[in-house]
Tab-separated table of C-alpha atoms in Angstrom:
chain	number	residue	atom	x	y	z
A	1	MET	CA	34.123	-104.263	0.380
A	2	THR	CA	31.252	-105.779	2.276
A	3	ARG	CA	27.625	-105.179	1.424
A	4	ASN	CA	27.287	-103.110	4.582
A	5	GLN	CA	30.212	-100.862	3.580
A	6	MET	CA	28.781	-100.476	0.078
A	7	ARG	CA	25.372	-99.586	1.541
A	8	GLN	CA	26.973	-96.977	3.827
A	9	TYR	CA	28.882	-95.474	0.900
A	10	ASN	CA	25.726	-95.318	-1.236
A	11	GLU	CA	23.761	-93.767	1.635
A	12	LEU	CA	26.454	-91.118	2.120
A	13	ASN	CA	26.395	-90.192	-1.581
A	14	ALA	CA	22.579	-90.218	-1.670
A	15	LYS	CA	22.461	-88.008	1.429
A	16	ALA	CA	24.942	-85.583	-0.159
A	17	MET	CA	22.793	-85.381	-3.284
A	18	ASP	CA	19.507	-85.044	-1.331
A	19	GLU	CA	20.964	-82.242	0.764
A	20	SER	CA	22.376	-80.411	-2.228
A	21	THR	CA	19.265	-78.244	-2.699
A	22	GLU	CA	16.674	-76.677	-0.460
A	23	GLU	CA	13.661	-74.500	-1.073
A	24	PHE	CA	13.047	-71.283	0.838
A	25	GLU	CA	10.231	-68.881	0.003
A	26	GLY	CA	9.792	-70.440	-3.428
A	27	LYS	CA	13.480	-70.136	-4.351
A	28	THR	CA	15.791	-73.095	-4.730
A	29	ARG	CA	19.243	-72.768	-3.262
A	30	THR	CA	22.136	-75.153	-3.789
A	31	ILE	CA	23.812	-76.465	-0.664
A	32	LEU	CA	27.334	-77.651	-1.287
A	33	PRO	CA	28.610	-80.855	0.327
A	34	ILE	CA	31.196	-80.857	3.087
A	35	LEU	CA	34.384	-82.736	2.211
A	36	GLN	CA	34.483	-86.030	4.053
A	37	VAL	CA	36.590	-89.140	3.687
A	38	GLY	CA	35.720	-90.835	0.402
A	39	THR	CA	33.669	-87.972	-1.091
A	40	TYR	CA	36.426	-85.934	-2.740
A	41	HIS	CA	35.310	-86.813	-6.280
A	42	LEU	CA	31.871	-85.244	-5.654
A	43	TRP	CA	33.172	-82.390	-3.531
A	44	ARG	CA	35.721	-81.361	-6.187
A	45	ILE	CA	33.088	-81.060	-8.920
A	46	HIS	CA	30.689	-79.000	-6.798
A	47	HIS	CA	33.353	-76.708	-5.412
A	48	ARG	CA	35.173	-76.059	-8.649
A	49	SER	CA	31.815	-74.920	-10.034
A	50	ASN	CA	31.207	-72.775	-6.937
A	51	LEU	CA	34.628	-71.125	-7.245
A	52	MET	CA	33.977	-70.477	-10.949
A	53	THR	CA	30.567	-68.966	-10.180
A	54	ASN	CA	32.188	-66.683	-7.616
A	55	GLY	CA	34.863	-65.621	-10.102
A	56	VAL	CA	37.848	-66.974	-8.168
A	57	TRP	CA	38.659	-70.323	-9.816
A	58	ASN	CA	41.273	-68.547	-11.944
A	59	ILE	CA	43.101	-67.670	-8.705
A	60	ILE	CA	43.541	-71.370	-7.969
A	61	GLN	CA	44.429	-72.243	-11.544
A	62	ALA	CA	47.010	-69.554	-12.258
A	63	GLU	CA	48.207	-68.243	-8.930
A	64	SER	CA	51.542	-66.503	-9.175
A	65	PRO	CA	53.268	-64.552	-6.393
A	66	ALA	CA	54.897	-62.432	-9.084
A	67	LEU	CA	51.484	-61.063	-10.053
A	68	LEU	CA	51.083	-59.425	-6.648
A	69	ALA	CA	54.633	-58.115	-6.608
A	70	THR	CA	54.314	-56.379	-9.993
A	71	ALA	CA	50.676	-55.260	-9.721
A	72	SER	CA	49.521	-51.722	-9.065
A	73	GLU	CA	48.109	-50.898	-5.623
A	74	GLY	CA	44.498	-51.207	-6.815
A	75	ASP	CA	45.165	-54.477	-8.641
A	76	ARG	CA	46.979	-55.874	-5.613
A	77	ILE	CA	44.048	-55.017	-3.324
A	78	ARG	CA	41.571	-56.662	-5.741
A	79	ARG	CA	43.811	-59.723	-6.075
A	80	GLU	CA	44.177	-60.062	-2.300
A	81	ALA	CA	40.389	-59.804	-1.949
A	82	GLN	CA	39.993	-62.614	-4.507
A	83	LEU	CA	42.570	-64.733	-2.653
A	84	SER	CA	40.688	-64.222	0.612
A	85	LYS	CA	37.357	-65.019	-1.001
A	86	ALA	CA	38.695	-68.228	-2.565
A	87	MET	CA	40.224	-69.350	0.725
A	88	GLY	CA	36.988	-68.594	2.570
A	89	LEU	CA	34.939	-70.592	0.076
A	90	ILE	CA	37.254	-73.573	0.477
A	91	LEU	CA	37.310	-73.384	4.274
A	92	GLN	CA	33.503	-73.223	4.506
A	93	TYR	CA	33.035	-76.679	3.036
A	94	VAL	CA	35.533	-78.865	4.849
A	95	GLU	CA	35.250	-80.424	8.281
A	96	PRO	CA	36.284	-78.127	11.174
A	97	ALA	CA	39.530	-79.991	11.928
A	98	THR	CA	40.506	-79.801	8.253
A	99	ALA	CA	39.634	-76.101	8.131
A	100	ASP	CA	41.860	-75.457	11.163
A	101	HIS	CA	44.712	-77.380	9.557
A	102	LEU	CA	44.364	-75.528	6.248
A	103	ALA	CA	44.073	-72.102	7.879
A	104	ASP	CA	47.124	-72.730	10.071
A	105	ASN	CA	49.390	-74.248	7.409
A	106	PHE	CA	48.503	-72.743	4.032
A	107	ASN	CA	48.239	-69.093	3.058
A	108	THR	CA	46.960	-69.350	-0.509
A	109	PRO	CA	43.852	-70.997	-1.954
A	110	LYS	CA	45.975	-72.900	-4.489
A	111	ALA	CA	48.053	-74.446	-1.703
A	112	MET	CA	44.845	-75.399	0.127
A	113	TRP	CA	43.256	-76.901	-2.992
A	114	ASP	CA	46.422	-78.829	-3.891
A	115	HIS	CA	46.716	-80.179	-0.339
A	116	LEU	CA	43.108	-81.373	-0.333
A	117	LYS	CA	43.623	-82.971	-3.727
A	118	SER	CA	46.790	-84.803	-2.690
A	119	THR	CA	45.242	-85.888	0.605
A	120	HIS	CA	41.824	-87.049	-0.599
A	121	GLN	CA	41.989	-87.866	-4.317
A	122	LYS	CA	43.923	-91.128	-4.082
A	123	TYR	CA	41.626	-92.479	-1.388
A	124	SER	CA	38.517	-91.365	-3.256
A	125	GLU	CA	39.689	-92.866	-6.573
A	126	SER	CA	40.698	-96.142	-4.936
A	127	LYS	CA	37.349	-96.269	-3.134
A	128	VAL	CA	35.445	-95.783	-6.404
A	129	ALA	CA	37.576	-98.451	-8.115
A	130	GLU	CA	37.001	-100.833	-5.199
A	131	ILE	CA	33.245	-100.306	-5.392
A	132	ARG	CA	33.268	-100.917	-9.144
A	133	ARG	CA	35.218	-104.158	-8.682
A	134	ASP	CA	32.848	-105.282	-5.955
A	135	LEU	CA	29.815	-104.487	-8.086
A	136	GLN	CA	31.241	-106.383	-11.059
A	137	SER	CA	32.094	-109.324	-8.832
A	138	TYR	CA	28.627	-109.248	-7.305
A	139	GLN	CA	26.978	-109.096	-10.739
A	140	TRP	CA	28.888	-112.168	-11.906
A	141	LYS	CA	28.014	-114.070	-8.725
A	142	SER	CA	24.332	-113.197	-9.147
A	143	PHE	CA	24.061	-115.065	-12.463
């Protein structure tokens, strides 16, 4: 990784962190980052917390079609509302092309989450490892 690429990566992460809060009428509000190439590791942490706060992370963790099939009418309606809420929260914080792809191809929040994980995690982890190697190499060259 070149110094320019490392600088761009650091600027992207710094921008994501700077834009993560805003103040309006004396109240601080958290703004969640949009998933972009190479930012999955940050996005995942913020959005898992957001889904937990909204009471729908359990839908992604333990989704089972059998639960809807055996549930009472009221439970099924509540469960479907939770599924919709979880999907909406995921779709809000991805790029528009990704949101279109997810909405067209996946009908559960777990399937969406798993797809994003399989698509972005390997790249994000390899990018972090590459940056660490470059930093270590740079540190040794500096001495």
